[in-house]
Coordinates of C-alpha atoms in Angstrom, one line a residue:
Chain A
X1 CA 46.0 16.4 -43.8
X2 CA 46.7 19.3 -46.5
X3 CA 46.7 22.7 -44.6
X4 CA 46.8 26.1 -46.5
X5 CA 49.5 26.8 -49.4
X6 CA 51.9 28.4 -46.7
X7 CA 53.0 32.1 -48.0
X8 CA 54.3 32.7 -45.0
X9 CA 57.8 34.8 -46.2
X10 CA 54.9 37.9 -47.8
X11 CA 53.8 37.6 -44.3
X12 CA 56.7 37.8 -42.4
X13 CA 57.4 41.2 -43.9
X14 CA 54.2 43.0 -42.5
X15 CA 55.1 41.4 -38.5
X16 CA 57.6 43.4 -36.6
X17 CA 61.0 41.6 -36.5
X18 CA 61.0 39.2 -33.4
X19 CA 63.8 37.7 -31.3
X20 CA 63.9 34.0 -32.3
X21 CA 60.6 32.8 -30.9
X22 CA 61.3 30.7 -27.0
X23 CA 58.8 28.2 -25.7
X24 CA 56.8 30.1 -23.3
X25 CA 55.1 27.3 -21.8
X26 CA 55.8 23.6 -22.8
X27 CA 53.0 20.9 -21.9
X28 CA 54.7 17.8 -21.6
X29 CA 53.4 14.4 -22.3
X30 CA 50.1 15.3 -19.6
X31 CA 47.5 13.3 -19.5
X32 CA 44.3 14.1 -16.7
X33 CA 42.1 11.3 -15.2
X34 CA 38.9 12.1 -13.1
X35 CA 37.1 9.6 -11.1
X36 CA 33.4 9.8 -12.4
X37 CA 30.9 9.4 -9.5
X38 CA 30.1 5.7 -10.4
X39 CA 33.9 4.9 -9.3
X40 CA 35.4 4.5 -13.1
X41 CA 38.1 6.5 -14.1
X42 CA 37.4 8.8 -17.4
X43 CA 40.3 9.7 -19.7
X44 CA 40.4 13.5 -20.2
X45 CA 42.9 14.9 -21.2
X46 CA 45.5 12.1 -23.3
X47 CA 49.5 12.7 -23.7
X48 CA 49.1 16.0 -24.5
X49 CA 52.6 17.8 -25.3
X50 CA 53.1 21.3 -27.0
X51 CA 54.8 24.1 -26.9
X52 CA 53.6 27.7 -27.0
X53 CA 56.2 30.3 -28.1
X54 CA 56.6 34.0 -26.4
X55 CA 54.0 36.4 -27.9
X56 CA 52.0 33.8 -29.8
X57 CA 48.0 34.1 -29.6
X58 CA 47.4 30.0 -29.6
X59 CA 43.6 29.0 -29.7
X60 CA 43.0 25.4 -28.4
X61 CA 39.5 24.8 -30.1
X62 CA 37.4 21.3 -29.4
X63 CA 34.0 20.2 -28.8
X64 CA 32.9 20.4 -25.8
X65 CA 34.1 17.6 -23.4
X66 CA 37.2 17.1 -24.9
X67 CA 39.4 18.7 -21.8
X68 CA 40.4 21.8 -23.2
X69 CA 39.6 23.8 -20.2
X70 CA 41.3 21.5 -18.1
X71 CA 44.7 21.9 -19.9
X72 CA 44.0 25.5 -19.8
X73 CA 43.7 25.0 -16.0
X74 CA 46.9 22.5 -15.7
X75 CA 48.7 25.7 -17.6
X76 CA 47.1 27.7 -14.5
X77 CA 48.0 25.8 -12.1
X78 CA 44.5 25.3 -10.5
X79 CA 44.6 21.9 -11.3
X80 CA 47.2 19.5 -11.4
X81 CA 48.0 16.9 -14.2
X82 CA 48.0 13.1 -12.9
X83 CA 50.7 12.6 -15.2
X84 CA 52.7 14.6 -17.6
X85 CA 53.7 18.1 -16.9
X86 CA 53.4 21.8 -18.2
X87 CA 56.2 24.1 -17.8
X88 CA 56.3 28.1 -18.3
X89 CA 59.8 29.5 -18.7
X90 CA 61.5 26.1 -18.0
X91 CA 59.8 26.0 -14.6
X92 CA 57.8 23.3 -13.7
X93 CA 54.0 25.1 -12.7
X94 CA 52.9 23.8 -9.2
X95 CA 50.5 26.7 -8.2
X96 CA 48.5 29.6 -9.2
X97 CA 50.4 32.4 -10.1
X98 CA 50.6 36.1 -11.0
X99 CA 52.4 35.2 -14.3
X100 CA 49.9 33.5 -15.7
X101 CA 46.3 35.6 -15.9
X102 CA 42.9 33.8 -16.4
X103 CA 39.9 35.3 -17.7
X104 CA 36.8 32.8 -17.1
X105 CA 33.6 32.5 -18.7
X106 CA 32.3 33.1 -16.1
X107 CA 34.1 36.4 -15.3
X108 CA 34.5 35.4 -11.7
X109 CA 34.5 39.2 -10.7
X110 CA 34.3 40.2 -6.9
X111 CA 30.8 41.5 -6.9
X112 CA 31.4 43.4 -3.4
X113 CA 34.2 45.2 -5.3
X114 CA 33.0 48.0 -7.9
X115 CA 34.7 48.2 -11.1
X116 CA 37.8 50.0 -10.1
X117 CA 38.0 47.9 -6.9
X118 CA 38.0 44.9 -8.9
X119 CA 40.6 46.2 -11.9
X120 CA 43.1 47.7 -8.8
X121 CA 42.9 44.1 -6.4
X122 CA 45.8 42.5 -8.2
X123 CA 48.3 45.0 -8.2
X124 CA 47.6 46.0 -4.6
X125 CA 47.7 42.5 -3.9
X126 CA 51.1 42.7 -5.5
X127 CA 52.5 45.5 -3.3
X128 CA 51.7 48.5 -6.2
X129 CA 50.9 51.7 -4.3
X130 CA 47.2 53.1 -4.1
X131 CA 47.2 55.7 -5.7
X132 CA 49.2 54.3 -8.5
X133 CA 47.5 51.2 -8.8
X134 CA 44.4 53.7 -9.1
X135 CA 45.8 55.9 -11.8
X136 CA 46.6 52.4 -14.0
X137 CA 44.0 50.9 -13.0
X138 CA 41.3 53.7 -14.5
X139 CA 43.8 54.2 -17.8
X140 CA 43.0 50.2 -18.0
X141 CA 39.5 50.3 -17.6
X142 CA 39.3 53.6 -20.1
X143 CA 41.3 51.1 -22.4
X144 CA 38.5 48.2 -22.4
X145 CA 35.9 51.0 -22.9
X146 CA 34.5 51.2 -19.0
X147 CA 34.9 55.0 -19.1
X148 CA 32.3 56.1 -16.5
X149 CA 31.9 53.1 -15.2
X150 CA 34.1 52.8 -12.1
X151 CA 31.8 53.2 -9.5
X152 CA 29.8 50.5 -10.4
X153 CA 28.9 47.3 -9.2
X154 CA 29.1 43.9 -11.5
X155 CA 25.5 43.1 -10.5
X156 CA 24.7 46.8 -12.6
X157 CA 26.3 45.5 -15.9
X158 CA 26.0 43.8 -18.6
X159 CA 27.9 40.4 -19.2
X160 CA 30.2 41.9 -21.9
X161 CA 30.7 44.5 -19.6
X162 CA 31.6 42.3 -17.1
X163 CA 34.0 40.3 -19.6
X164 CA 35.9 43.9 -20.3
X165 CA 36.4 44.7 -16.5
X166 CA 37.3 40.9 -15.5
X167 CA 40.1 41.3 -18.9
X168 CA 40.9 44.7 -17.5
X169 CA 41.2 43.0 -14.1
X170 CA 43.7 40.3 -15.1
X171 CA 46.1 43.1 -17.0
X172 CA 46.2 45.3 -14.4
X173 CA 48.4 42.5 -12.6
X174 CA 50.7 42.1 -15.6
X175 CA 50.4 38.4 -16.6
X176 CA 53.2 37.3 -18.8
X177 CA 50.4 35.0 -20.2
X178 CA 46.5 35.3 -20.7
X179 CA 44.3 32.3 -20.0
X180 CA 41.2 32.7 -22.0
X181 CA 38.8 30.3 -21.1
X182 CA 35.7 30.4 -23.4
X183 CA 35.8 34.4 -22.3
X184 CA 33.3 35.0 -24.6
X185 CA 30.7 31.8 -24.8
X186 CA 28.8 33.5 -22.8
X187 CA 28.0 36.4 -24.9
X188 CA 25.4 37.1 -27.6
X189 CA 26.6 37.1 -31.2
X190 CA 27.3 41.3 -31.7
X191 CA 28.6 41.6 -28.1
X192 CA 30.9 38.6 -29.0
X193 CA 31.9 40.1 -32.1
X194 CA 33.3 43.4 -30.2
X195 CA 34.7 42.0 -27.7
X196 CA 37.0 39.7 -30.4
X197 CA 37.4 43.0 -32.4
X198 CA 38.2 45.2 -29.0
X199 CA 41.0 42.0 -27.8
X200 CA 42.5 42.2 -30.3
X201 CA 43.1 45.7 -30.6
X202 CA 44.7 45.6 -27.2
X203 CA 46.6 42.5 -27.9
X204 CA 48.1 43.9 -30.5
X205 CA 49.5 46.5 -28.6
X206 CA 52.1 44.9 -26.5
X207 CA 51.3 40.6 -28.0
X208 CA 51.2 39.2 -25.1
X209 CA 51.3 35.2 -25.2
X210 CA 47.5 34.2 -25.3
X211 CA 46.5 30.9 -24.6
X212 CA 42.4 30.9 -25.8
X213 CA 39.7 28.1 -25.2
X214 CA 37.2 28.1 -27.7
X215 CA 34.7 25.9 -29.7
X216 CA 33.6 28.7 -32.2
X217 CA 36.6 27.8 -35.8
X218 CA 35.3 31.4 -36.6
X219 CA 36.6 32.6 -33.3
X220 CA 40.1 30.7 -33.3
X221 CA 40.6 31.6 -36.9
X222 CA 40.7 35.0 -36.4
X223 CA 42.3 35.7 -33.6
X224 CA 45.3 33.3 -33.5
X225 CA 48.6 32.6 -34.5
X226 CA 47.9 28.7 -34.0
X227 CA 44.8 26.7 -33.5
X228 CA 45.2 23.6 -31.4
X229 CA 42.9 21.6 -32.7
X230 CA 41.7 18.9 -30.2
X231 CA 38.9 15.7 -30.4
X232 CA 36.9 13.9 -27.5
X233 CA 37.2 11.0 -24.9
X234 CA 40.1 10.9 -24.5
X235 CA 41.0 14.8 -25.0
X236 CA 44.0 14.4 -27.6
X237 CA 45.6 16.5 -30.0
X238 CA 44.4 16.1 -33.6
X239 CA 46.9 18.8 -35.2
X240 CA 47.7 21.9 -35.0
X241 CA 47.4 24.4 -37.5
X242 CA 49.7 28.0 -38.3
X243 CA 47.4 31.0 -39.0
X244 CA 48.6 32.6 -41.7
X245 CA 46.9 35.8 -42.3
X246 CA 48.2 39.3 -41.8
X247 CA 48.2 41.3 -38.4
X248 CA 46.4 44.1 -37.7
X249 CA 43.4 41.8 -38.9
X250 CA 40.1 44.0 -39.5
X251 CA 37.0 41.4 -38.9
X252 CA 35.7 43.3 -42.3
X253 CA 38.3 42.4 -44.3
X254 CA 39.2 39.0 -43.2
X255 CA 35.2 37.5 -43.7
X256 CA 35.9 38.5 -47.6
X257 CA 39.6 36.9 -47.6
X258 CA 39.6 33.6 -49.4
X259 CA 42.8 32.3 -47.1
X260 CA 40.6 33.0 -44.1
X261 CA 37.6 31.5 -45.4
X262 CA 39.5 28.4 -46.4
X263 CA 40.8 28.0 -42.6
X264 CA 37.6 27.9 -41.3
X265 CA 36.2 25.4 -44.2
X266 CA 39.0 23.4 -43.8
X267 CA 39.0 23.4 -40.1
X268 CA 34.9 22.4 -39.6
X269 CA 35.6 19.7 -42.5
X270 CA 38.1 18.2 -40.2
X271 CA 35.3 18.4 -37.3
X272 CA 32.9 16.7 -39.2
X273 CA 35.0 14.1 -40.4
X274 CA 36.1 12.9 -36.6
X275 CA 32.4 13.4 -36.4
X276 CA 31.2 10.9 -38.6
X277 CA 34.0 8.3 -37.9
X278 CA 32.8 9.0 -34.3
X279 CA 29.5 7.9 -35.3
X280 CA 30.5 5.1 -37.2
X281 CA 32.4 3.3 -34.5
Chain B
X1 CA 10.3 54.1 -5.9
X2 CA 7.8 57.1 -6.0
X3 CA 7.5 59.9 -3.0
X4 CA 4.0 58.1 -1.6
X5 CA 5.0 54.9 -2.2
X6 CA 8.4 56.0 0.4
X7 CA 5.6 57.3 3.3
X8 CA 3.6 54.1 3.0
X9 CA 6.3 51.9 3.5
X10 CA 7.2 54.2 7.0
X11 CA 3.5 54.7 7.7
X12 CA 2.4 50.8 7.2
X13 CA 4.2 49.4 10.5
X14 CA 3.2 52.1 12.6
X15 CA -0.2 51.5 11.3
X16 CA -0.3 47.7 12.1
X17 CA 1.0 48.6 15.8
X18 CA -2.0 51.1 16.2
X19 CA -4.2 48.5 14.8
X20 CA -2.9 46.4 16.6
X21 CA -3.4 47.8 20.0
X22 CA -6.5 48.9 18.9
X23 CA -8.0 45.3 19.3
X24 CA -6.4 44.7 22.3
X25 CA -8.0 47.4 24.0
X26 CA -11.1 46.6 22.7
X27 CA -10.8 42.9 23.3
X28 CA -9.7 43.9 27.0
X29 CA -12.6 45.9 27.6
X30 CA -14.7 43.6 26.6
X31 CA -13.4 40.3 28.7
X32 CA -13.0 42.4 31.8
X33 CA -10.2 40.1 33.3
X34 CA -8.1 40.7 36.2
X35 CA -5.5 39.1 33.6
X36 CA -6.2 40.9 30.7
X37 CA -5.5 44.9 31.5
X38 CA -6.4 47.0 28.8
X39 CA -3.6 48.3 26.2
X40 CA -3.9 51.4 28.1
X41 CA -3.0 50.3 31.4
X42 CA -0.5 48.2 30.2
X43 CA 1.3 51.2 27.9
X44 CA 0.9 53.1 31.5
X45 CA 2.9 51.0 32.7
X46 CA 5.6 51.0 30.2
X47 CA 7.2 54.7 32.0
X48 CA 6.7 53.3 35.6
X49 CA 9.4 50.5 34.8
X50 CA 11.7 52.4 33.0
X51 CA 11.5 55.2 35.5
X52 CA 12.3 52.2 38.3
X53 CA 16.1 52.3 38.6
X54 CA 16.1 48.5 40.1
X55 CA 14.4 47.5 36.8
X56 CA 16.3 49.4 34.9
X57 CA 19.0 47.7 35.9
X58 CA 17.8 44.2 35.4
X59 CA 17.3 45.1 32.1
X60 CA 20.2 46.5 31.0
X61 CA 22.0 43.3 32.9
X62 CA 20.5 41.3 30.4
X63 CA 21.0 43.5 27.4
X64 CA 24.7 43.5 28.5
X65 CA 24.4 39.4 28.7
X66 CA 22.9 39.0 25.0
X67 CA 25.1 41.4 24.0
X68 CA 28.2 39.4 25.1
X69 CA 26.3 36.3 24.1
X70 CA 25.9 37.1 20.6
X71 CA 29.4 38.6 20.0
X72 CA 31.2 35.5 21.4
X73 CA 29.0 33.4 19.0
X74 CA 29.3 35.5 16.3
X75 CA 33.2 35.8 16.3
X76 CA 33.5 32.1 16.8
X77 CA 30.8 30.8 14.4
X78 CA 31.5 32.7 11.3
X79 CA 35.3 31.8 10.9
X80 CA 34.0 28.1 12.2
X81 CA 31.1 28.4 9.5
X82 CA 33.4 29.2 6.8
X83 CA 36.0 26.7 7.4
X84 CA 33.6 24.0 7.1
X85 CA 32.1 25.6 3.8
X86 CA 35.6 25.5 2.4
X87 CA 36.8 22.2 4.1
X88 CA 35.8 19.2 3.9
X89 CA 37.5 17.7 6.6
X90 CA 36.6 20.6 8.9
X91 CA 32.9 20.1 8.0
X92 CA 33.2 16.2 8.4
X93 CA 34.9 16.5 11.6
X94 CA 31.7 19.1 12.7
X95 CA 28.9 17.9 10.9
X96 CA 28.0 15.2 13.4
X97 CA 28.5 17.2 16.3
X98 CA 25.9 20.4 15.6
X99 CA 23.3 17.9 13.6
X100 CA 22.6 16.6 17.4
X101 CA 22.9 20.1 18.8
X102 CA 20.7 21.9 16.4
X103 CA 17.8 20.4 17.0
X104 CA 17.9 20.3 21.2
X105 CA 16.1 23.2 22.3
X106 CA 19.0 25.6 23.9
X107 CA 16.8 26.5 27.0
X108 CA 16.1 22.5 27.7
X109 CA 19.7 22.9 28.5
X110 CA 19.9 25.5 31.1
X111 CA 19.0 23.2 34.1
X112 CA 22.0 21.4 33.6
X113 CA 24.1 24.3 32.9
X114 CA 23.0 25.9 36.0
X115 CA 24.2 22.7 38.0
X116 CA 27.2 23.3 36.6
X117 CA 27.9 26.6 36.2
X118 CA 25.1 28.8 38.6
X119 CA 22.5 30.9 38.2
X120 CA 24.7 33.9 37.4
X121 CA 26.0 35.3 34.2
X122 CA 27.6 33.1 33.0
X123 CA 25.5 30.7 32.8
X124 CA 23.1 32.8 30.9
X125 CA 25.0 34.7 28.6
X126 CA 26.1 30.7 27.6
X127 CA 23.0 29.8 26.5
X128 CA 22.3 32.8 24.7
X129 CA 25.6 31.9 23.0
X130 CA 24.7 28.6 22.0
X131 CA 21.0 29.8 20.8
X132 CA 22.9 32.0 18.3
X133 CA 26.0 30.2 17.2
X134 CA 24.3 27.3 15.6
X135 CA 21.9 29.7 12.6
X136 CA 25.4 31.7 12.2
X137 CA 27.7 28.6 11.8
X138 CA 24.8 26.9 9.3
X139 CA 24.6 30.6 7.1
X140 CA 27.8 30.9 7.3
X141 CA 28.5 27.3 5.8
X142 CA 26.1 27.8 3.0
X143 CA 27.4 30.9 2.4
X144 CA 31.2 29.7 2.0
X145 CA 30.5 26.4 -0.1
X146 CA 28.6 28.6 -2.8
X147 CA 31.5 30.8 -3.3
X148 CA 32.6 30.7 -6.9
X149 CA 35.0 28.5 -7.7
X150 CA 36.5 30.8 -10.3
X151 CA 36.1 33.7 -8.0
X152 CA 38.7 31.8 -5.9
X153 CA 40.8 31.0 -8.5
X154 CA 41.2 34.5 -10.0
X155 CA 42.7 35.7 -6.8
X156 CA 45.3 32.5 -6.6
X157 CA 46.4 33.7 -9.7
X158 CA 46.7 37.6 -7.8
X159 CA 49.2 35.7 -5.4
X160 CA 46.3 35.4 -2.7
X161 CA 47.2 32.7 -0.1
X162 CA 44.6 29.9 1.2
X163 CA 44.4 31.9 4.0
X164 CA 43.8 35.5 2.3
X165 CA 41.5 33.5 0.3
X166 CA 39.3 33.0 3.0
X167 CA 39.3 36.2 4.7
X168 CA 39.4 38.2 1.6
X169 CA 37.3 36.6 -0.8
X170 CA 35.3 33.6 1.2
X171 CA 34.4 35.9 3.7
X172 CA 32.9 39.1 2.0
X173 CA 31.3 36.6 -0.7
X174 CA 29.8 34.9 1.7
X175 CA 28.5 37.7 3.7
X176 CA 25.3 38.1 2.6
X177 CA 24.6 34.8 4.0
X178 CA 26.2 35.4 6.9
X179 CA 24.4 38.3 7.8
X180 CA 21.1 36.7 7.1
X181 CA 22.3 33.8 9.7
X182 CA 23.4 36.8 12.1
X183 CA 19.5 38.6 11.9
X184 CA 18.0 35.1 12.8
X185 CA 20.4 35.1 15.6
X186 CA 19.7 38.3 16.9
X187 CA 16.1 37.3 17.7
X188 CA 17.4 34.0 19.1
X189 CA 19.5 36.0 21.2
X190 CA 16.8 37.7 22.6
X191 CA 14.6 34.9 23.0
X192 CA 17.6 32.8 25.2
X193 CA 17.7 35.6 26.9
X194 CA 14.3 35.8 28.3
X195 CA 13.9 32.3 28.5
X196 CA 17.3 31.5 30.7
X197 CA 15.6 34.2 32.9
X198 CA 12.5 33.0 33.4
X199 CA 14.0 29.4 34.6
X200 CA 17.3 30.9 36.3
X201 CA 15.0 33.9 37.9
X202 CA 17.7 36.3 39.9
X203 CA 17.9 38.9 37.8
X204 CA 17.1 40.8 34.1
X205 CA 14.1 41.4 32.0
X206 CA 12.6 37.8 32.2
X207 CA 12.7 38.1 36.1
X208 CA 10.7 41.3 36.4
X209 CA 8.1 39.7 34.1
X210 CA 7.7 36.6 36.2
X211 CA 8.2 38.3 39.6
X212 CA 5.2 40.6 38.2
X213 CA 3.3 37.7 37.2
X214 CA 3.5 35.9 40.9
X215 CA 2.5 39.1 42.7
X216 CA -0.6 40.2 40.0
X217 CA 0.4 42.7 39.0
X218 CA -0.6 42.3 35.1
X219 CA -0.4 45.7 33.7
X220 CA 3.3 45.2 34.9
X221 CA 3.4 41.9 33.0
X222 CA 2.1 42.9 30.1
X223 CA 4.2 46.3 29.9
X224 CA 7.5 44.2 30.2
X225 CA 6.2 42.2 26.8
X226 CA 5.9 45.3 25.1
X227 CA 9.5 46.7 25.9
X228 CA 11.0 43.2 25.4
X229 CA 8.7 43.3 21.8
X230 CA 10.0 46.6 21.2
X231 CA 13.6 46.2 22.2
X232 CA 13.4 43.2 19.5
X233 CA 11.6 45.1 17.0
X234 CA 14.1 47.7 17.5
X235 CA 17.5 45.7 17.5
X236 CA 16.2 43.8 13.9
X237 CA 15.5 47.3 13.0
X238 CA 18.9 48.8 13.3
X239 CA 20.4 45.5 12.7
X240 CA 18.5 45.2 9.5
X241 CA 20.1 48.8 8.5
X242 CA 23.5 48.3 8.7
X243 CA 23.2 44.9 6.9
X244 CA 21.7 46.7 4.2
X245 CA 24.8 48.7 3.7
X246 CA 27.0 46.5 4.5
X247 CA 26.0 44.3 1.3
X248 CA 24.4 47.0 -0.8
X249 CA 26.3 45.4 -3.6
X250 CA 24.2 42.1 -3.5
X251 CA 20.6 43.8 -2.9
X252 CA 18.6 43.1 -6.0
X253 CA 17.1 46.1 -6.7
X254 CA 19.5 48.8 -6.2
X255 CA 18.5 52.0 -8.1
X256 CA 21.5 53.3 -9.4
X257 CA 20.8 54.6 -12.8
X258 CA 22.3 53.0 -15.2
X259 CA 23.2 56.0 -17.0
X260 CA 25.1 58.8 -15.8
X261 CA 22.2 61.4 -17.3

């Protein structure tokens, strides 16, 4: 498959120099089996290896059904691989840890806990003083745009408020990685739109490595680095694909870039070509 | 909520109990029974008891044995209730065993606990336990296994352990639940209470109802029903309160302005 005329070396000059780029997390060779209830085993997730490099936003984009959450959770270590296995830092991942911070579709926030309660759990979890964890925690929830929000409770806001404290939530505990599963799918169309606009603003800040589950192409294209591009029963890789386009990326801007444009064209004709060949076998 | 609507929600109950009495007082007058005393006579009544250190007594013996009775059950059916929410083993292993419990009336058990263990406390405050344990342990359950996966999840990734897990996130997620299994305990608790009285009759609330009852005195007998009615009314009441705080976060309407104007 022909990807994008690379211009990459014009790129290069507009990103800050980088340390030669280290495999953050390395899935090796996993492959996930679930027992369906009428006893027969389903194939999710097939030999799946790659490697995601320090500071790299990676989208792993798929229909639905085609296990990308699951490797998303295998990376998280809230589910474990029946074979195969994913490594962060060299370091085989057996458990759920503070280095690796999920953000669910679901936001998943403590709903007894108001917004500051929720945003300061981690790092008092992690032994971080009260009243510092507070004074973070608040310059955190000022930075997702929750100012004046602190007292309240997740049942008094909106989902893509929700979405900003539960991302506030995982930073506060300073993941080394983000788990983004679907965080936005969720959302209607604007709130989606600002809350891509809005993470990337803040990822841009300090880039850490993103690891993003999506099925919107518009989504992936935008935001990452890399799209992992995956297709159904059983969950493999089809390719993967560099996103070459220049950082800080204004949404504005990048709908009228032809590069951009081509990505995402590209990208869905791939989609509906597996698509049809699905349909023909 | 609007200023009248506020009053009418205070004034309604009272008005019911007025009512209430209202129609027993006329329904009284009108049977003229020796068994039926008039609302009057029976309310009467009411200050005689209470002034009557010997029943006073009795009835603070068996506040003092539901009380005891409903904190034991509590404090072992809520951790019990959430392991099995969370556990499958745990529930498996206790399934079976409450499933024939739940349904046995707790008082048809008394005469056999009395064999065994008297006609004293004991005895008493264990069937009040047993009446309450079994609504806790099943709100309690329901309340762990709907717990958010996710939720869970988010604070493995915090560096909870299984354990903190469960007493920091199963538990106040689940408490809702709980404490809705905990109000139809209280009234349970009451209810055992009485009951393992009336058939173990030495001492408490339930004994100076029936003792009334054998020597006809029926404006004593009906006076007791209103003090046990209104101890129960009272204890949902209060209880009923501090739930309501307790998981103000949960209530569904909640009027916080949205707005800080």
């Amino acid at each position: 498959m022909k990807v994008l005329p690379s211009r990459s070396s014009e790129i290069m000059a507009q990103v800050p120099a980088q340390q030669p780029a280290t495999a953050m997390i390395e899935i090796d060779r996993v492959s996930q089996i679930f027992q369906t209830s009428a006893r027969k085993d389903h194939l999710a997730l097939s030999d799946i290896s790659l490697a995601i490099e320090e500071g790299a936003f990676v989208s792993i984009l798929g229909p639905s059904g085609c296990g990308k959450s699951t490797l998303l959770y295998i990376v998280g270590g809230f589910v474990s691989p029946t074979s195969g296995s994913a490594k962060m830092k060299g370091k085989t991942i057996t458990a759920p840890g503070p280095d690796r911070g999920p953000v669910f579709q679901e936001f998943a926030l403590f709903p007894w806990k108001t917004v500051l309660g929720n945003v300061m759990y981690g790092p008092r979890q992690q032994g971080v003083r009260a009243t510092e964890a507070e004074a973070q925690s608040r310059a955190l929830i000022e930075m997702v745009g929750l100012k004046g929000y602190e007292n309240f409770f997740p049942k008094e806001l909106s989902g893509g408020m929700k979405q900003r404290v539960a991302l506030a939530r995982t930073l506060a505990y300073h993941p080394e990685v983000l788990l983004m599963d679907e965080p936005f799918g969720a959302l209607d169309a604007h709130t989606r739109t600002r809350l891509q606009n809005d993470l990337l603003n803040i990822w841009e800040r300090d880039r850490k490595t993103v690891l993003f589950v999506t099925h919107s192409v518009d989504e992936a294209v935008f935001l990452s680095d890399k799209v992992v591009m995956m297709s159904r029963s059983p969950g493999r890789i089809r390719q993967v694909i560099d996103i070459d386009l220049p950082r800080p990326r204004r949404r504005t801007e990048l709908l009228l870039d032809p590069r951009y444009q081509k990505y995402v064209v590209d990208i869905e004709r791939m989609f509906d070509d597996s698509d049809e060949a699905g349909a023909n076998a | 909520m609007t200023w009248s609507a506020a009053i009418g929600r205070r004034v309604a109950p009272l008005l019911a109990c007025v009512g209430l009495l209202a129609a027993w007082q006329v329904a009284a007058l009108a049977l003229k029974n020796d068994g039926f005393p008039t609302a009057f006579e029976a309310m009467r009544a009411v200050p005689a008891i209470l002034g009557d250190k010997e029943a006073l007594i009795n009835i603070l013996a068996s506040l003092r044995r539901m009380t005891i009775g409903f904190a034991a059950a509590v404090a072992v059916s809520i951790p019990l209730g959430l392991l099995m929410g969370r556990s499958r083993a745990v529930a498996a292993f206790f399934n079976p065993l409450l499933m024939v419990i739940y349904p046995v009336p707790k008082a048809a058990l008394m005469p056999i606990i009395m064999l065994w263990l008297g006609v004293g406390d004991i005895a008493k405050t264990l069937v009040i336990f047993l009446g309450v344990s079994l609504p806790v342990i099943y709100h309690s359950f329901e309340g762990a296994k709907a717990v958010e996966e996710k939720m869970l999840w988010s604070g493995a990734a915090m560096g909870l352990s299984s354990v903190q897990r469960l007493v920091r996130i199963v538990l106040p997620a689940a408490m809702p639940e709980i404490l809705t299994g905990c109000r139809t305990g209280l009234v349970l608790a009451l209810i055992t209470m009485i009951t393992s009285e009336m058939i173990a009759r030495q001492s408490g609330a339930g004994n100076i109802l029936f003792n009334a009852l054998d020597m006809g005195q029926y404006d004593t007998v009906f006076a007791m029903i209103i003090i046990v009615g209104a101890m129960g009314i009272g204890l949902d009441a209060a209880f009923e309160k501090v739930r309501a705080r307790l998981v103000r976060w949960s209530e569904p309407q909640f009027d916080i302005p949205l707005s800080f104007s």
